[in-house]
CSV table of C-alpha atoms and ligand atoms in Angstrom, one decimal:
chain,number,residue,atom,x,y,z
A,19,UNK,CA,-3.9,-4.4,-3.5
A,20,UNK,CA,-0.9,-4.0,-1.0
A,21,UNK,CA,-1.9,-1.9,2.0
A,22,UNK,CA,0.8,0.1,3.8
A,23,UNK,CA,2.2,-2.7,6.3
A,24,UNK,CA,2.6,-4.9,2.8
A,25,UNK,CA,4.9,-2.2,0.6
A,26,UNK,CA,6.7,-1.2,4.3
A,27,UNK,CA,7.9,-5.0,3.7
A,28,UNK,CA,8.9,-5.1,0.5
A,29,UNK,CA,10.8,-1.3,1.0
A,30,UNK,CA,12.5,-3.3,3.7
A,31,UNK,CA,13.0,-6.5,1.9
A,32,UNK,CA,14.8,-4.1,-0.8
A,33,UNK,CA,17.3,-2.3,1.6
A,34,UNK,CA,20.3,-4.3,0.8
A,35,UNK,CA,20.1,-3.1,-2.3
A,36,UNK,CA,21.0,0.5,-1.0
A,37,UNK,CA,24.7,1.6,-2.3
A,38,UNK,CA,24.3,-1.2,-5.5
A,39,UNK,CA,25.1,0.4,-8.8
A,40,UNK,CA,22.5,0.0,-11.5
A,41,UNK,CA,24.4,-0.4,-14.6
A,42,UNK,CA,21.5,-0.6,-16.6
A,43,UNK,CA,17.6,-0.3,-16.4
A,44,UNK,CA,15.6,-2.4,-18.8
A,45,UNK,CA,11.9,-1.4,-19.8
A,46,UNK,CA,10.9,-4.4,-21.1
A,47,UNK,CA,7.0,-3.7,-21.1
A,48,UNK,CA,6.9,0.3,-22.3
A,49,UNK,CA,3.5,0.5,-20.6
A,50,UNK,CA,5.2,0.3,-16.9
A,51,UNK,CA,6.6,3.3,-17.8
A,52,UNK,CA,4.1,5.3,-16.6
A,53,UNK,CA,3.9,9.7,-16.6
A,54,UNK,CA,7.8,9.5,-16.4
A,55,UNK,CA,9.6,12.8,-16.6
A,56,UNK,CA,12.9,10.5,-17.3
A,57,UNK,CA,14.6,8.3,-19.6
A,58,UNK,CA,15.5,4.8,-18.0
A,59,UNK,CA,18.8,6.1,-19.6
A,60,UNK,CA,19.0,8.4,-17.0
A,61,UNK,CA,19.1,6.3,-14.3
A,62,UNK,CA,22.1,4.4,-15.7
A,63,UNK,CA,25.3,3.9,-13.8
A,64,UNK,CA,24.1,5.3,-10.9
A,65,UNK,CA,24.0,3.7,-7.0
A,66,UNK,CA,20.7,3.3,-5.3
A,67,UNK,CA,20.4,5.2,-2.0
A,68,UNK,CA,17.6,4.7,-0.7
A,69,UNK,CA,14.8,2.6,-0.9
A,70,UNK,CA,11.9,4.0,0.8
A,71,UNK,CA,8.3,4.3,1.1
A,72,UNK,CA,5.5,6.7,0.9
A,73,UNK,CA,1.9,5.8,1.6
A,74,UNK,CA,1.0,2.6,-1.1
A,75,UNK,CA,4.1,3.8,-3.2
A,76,UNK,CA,7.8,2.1,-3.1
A,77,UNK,CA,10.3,5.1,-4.0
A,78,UNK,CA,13.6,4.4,-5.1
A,79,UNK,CA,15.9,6.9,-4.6
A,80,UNK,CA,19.0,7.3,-6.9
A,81,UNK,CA,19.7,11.5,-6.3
A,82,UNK,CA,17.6,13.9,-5.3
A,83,UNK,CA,16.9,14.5,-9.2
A,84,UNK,CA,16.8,10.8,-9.8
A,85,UNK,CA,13.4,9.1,-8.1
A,86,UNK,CA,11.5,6.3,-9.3
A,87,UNK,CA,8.2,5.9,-7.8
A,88,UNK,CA,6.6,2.4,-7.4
A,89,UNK,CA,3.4,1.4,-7.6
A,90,UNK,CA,3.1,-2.6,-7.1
A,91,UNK,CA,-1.2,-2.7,-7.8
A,92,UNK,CA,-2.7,-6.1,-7.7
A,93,UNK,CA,0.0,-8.1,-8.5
A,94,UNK,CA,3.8,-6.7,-8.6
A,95,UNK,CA,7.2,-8.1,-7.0
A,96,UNK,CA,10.1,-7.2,-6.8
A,97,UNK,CA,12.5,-10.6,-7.2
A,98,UNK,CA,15.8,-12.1,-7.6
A,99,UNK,CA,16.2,-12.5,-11.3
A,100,UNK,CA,15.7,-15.9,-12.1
A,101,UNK,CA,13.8,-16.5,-9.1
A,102,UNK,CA,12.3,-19.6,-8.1
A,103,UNK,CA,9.5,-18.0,-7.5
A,104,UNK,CA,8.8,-17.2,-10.9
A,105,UNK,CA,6.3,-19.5,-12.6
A,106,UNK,CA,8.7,-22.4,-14.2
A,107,UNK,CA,7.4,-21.1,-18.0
A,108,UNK,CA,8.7,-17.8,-17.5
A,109,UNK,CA,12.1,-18.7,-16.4
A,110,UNK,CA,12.7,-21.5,-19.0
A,111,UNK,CA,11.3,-19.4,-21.8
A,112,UNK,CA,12.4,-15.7,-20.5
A,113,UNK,CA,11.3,-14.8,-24.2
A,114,UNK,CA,8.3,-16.8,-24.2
A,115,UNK,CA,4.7,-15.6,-25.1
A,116,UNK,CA,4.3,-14.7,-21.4
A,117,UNK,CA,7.8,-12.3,-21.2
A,118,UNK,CA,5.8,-9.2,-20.9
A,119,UNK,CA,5.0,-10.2,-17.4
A,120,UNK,CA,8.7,-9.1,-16.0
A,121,UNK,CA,7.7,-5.5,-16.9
A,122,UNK,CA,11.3,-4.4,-16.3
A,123,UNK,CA,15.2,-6.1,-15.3
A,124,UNK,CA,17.0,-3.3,-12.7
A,125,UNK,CA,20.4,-4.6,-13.3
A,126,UNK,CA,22.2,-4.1,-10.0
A,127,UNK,CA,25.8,-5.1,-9.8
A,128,UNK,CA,26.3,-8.7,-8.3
A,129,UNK,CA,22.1,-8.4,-7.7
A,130,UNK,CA,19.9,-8.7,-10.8
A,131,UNK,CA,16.7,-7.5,-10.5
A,132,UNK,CA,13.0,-8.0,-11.8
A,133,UNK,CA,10.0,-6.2,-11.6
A,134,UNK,CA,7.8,-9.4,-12.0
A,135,UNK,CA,3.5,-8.5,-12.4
A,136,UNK,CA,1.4,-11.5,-14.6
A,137,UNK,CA,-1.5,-8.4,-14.3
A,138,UNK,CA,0.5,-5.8,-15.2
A,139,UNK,CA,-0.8,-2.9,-13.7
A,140,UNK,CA,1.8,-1.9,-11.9
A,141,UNK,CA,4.0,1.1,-12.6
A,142,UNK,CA,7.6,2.5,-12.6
A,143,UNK,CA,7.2,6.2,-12.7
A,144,UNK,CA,10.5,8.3,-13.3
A,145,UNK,CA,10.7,11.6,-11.4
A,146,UNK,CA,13.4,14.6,-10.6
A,147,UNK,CA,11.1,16.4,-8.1
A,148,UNK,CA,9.6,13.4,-5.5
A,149,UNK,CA,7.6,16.2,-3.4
A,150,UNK,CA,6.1,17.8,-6.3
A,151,UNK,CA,5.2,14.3,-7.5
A,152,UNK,CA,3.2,13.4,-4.3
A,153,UNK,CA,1.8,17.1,-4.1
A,154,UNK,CA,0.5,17.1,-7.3
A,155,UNK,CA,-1.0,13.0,-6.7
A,156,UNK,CA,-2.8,14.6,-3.7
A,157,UNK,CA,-1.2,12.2,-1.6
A,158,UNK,CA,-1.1,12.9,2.2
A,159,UNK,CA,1.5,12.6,4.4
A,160,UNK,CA,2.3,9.0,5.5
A,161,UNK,CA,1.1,8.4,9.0
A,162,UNK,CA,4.6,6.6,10.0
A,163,UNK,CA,7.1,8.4,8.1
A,164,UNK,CA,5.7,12.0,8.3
A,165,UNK,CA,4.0,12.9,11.6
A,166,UNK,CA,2.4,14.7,12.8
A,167,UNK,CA,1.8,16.5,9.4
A,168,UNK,CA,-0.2,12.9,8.7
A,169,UNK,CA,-2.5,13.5,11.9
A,170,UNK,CA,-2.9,17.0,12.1
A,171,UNK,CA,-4.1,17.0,8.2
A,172,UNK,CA,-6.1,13.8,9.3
A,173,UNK,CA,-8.0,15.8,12.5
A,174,UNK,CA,-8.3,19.0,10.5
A,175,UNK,CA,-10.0,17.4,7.7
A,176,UNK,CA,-12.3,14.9,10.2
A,177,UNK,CA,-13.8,18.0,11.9
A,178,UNK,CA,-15.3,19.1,9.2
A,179,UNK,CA,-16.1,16.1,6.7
A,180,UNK,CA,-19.7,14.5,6.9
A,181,UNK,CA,-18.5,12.0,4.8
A,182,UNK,CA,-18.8,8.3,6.2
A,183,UNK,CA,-15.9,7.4,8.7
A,184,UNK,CA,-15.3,4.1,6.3
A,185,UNK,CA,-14.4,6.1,3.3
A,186,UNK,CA,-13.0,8.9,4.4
A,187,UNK,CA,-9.9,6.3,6.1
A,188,UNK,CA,-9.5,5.2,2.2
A,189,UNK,CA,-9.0,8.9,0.9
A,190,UNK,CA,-5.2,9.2,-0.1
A,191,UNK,CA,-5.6,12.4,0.4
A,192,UNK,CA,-6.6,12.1,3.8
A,193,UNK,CA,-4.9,9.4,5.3
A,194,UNK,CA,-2.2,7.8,2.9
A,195,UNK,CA,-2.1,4.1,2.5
A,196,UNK,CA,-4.6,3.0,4.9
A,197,UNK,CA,-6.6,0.6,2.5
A,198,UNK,CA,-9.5,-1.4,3.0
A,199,UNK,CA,-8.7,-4.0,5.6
A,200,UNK,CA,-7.0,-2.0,8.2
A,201,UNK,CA,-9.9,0.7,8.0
A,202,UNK,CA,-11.9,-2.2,8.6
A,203,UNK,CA,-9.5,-3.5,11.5
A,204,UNK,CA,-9.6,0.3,13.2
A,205,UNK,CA,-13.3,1.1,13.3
A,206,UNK,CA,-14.0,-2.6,14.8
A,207,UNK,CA,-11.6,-2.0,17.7
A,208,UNK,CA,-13.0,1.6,18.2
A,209,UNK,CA,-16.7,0.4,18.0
A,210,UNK,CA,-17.4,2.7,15.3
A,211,UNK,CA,-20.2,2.5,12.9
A,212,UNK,CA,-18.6,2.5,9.4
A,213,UNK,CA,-21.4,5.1,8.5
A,214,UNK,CA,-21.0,7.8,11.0
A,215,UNK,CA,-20.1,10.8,9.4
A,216,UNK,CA,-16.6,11.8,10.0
A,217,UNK,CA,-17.1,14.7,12.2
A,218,UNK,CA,-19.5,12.6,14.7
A,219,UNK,CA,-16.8,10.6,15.5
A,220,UNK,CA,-16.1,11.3,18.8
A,221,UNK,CA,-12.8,10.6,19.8
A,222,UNK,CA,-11.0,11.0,16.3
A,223,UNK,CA,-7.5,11.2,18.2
A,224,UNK,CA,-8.0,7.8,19.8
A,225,UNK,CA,-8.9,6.6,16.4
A,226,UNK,CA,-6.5,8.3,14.5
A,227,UNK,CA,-4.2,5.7,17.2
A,228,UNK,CA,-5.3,2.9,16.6
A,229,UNK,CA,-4.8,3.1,12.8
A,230,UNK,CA,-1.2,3.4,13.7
A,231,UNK,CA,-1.1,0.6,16.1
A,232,UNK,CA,-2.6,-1.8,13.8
A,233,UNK,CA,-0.2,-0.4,11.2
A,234,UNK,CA,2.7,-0.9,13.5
A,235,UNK,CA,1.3,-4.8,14.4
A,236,UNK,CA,0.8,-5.5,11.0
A,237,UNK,CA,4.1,-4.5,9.9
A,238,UNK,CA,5.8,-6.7,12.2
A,239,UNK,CA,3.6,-9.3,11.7
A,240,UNK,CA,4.8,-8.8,7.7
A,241,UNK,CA,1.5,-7.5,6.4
A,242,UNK,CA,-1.6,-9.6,5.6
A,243,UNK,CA,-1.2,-11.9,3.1
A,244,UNK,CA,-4.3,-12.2,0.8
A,245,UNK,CA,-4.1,-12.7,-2.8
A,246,UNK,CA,-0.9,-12.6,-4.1
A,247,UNK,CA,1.5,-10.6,-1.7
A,248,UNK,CA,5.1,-11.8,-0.8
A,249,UNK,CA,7.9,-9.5,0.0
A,250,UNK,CA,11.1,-9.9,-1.9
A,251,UNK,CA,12.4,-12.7,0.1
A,252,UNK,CA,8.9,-14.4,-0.9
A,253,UNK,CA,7.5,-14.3,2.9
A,254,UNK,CA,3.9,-13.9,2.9
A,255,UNK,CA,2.7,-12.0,6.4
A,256,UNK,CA,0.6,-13.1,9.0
A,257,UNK,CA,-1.2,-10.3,10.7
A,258,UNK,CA,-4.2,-11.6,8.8
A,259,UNK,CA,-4.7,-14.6,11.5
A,260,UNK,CA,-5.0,-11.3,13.3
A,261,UNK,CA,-7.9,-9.6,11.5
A,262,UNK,CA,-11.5,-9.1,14.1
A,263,UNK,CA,-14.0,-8.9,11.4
A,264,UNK,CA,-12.0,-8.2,7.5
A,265,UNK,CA,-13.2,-11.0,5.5
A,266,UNK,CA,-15.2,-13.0,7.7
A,267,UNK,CA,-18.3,-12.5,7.0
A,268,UNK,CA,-21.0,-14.9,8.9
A,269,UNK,CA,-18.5,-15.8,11.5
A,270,UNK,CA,-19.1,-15.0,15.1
A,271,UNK,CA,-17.5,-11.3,16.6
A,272,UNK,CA,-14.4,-12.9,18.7
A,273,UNK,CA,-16.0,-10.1,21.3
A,274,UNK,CA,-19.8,-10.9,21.6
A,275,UNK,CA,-20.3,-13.7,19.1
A,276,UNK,CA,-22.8,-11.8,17.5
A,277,UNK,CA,-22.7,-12.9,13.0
A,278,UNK,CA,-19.8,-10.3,11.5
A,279,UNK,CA,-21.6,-8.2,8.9
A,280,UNK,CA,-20.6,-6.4,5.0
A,281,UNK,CA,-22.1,-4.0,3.5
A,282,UNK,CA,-20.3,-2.1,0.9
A,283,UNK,CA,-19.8,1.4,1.3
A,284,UNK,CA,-18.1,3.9,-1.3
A,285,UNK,CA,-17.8,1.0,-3.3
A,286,UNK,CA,-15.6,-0.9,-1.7
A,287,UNK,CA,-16.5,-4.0,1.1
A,288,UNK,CA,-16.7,-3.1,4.6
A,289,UNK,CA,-17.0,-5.7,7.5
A,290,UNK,CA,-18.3,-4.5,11.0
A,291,UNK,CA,-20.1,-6.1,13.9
A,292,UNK,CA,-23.2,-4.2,14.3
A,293,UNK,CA,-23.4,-5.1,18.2
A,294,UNK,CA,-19.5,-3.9,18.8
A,295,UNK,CA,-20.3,-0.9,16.6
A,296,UNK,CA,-23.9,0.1,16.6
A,297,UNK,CA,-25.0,3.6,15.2
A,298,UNK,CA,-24.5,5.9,17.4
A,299,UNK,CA,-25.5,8.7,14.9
A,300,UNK,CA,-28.7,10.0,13.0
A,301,UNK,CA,-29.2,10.2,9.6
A,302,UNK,CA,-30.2,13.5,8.4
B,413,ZN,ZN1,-19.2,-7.8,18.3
């Protein structure tokens, strides 16, 4: 799933799309249609002004009435129609057995789009209200484009959590589009234990920096490229050459060479060198 630094890529991939017309928005799989409050009619005829992004979500804004939220999951692009990047079946046989994979066509003047997912989880939801939309989601602010409502919501809520550090990064509704590997990333460079409780953390501020750094590093570096992401251009990032201990597992620590561990916690896989970050806490 595309972390933060990996949709801040494709929003910027997008931008010279901004001031395009759309004549015409195709839903060619109905299910990517997802808790719309508008017609694809809707959005006919009118220019794109902004492409943004909040948290994991690409927003496309038409009018302040006229928002389409963008949720790329495991496998969603945004491409060039007829891109070469689309599997040679799908573009010789558009109406092929496999057509249901470009979930939608955004037909931008001079720039034809797709909206190109083989998993099809993805999701275009329509919206006239973007705040109430994110309100109602429960997503927090986003720690780049909406500080420091993102870190005083973040401290507030650390204070007083017991929850594990690890999970409580991956809350949305904590910390907006953190993700897995950057929580990862953070707690290794602060030597935190994934399972101190939140509010034993003791220099959440310094922590709360770091996420942001790595976010700032990875964006430049174009986001970490496992699975199956590529911006629209079709550049894969490289910040994961830059990853300490996410998905290395058995290798030595790059600080103290002791054997990077996982464990998974809340479900999801968490890598940590127990020397770099030993517990500092006690469990109750
Ligand atoms: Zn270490």
């Amino acid at each position: 799933m595309p972390e933060l630094p990996e949709v801040e890529n494709v929003a910027r991939s997008l931008k010279p799309l901004e001031g395009k017309r759309l004549a015409r928005l195709e839903v060619i799989d109905a299910r990517v249609w997802f808790e719309s409050q508008l017609d694809p009619l809707h959005f006919h005829r009118l220019s794109l002004s902004e492409v943004a992004r909040r948290g994991k979500y690409l927003v496309l804004r038409f009018s302040p009435e006229h928002v389409i939220v963008q949720h790329l999951r495991m496998t969603g692009k945004m491409l060039d129609d007829g891109s070469a990047l689309l599997p040679a079946l799908l573009r010789e046989d558009p109406e092929g057995p496999k057509r249901l994979q470009i979930r939608a066509r955004f037909h931008f003047d001079q720039r034809p789009m797709i909206f190109f997912d083989p998993r099809r989880f993805g999701t275009l939801t329509a919206i006239a209200d973007e705040d109430a939309f994110f309100a109602e989601k429960g997503i927090a602010p986003d720690p780049i484009h909406q500080e420091p409502a993102a870190r005083q919501l973040f401290l507030k809520r650390l204070k007083d959590s017991e929850r594990p550090i690890k999970p409580f990064l991956l809350d949305q509704s904590l910390a907006a589009g953190i993700g897995n590997i950057y929580a990862d990333e953070a707690l290794h460079r602060e030597g935190i234990h994934p399972e101190t409780p939140a509010h034993k953390v003791k220099h959440p501020e310094r922590l709360w920096e770091t996420v942001l750094e790595i976010l700032a590093r990875s964006i430049e570096a174009g986001g970490s490229s496992i699975i199956d992401y590529v911006n629209a251009e079709g550049l894969r990032g490289s910040f994961s050459a830059q990853h300490l201990v996410y998905g290395r597992e058995g290798e030595e620590c790059v600080s103290c060479r002791a054997p990077i561990r996982r464990i998974v916690l809340g479900g999801r896989s968490t890598h940590f060198c127990l020397h770099c970050q030993p517990k500092r806490f006690r469990r109750r």
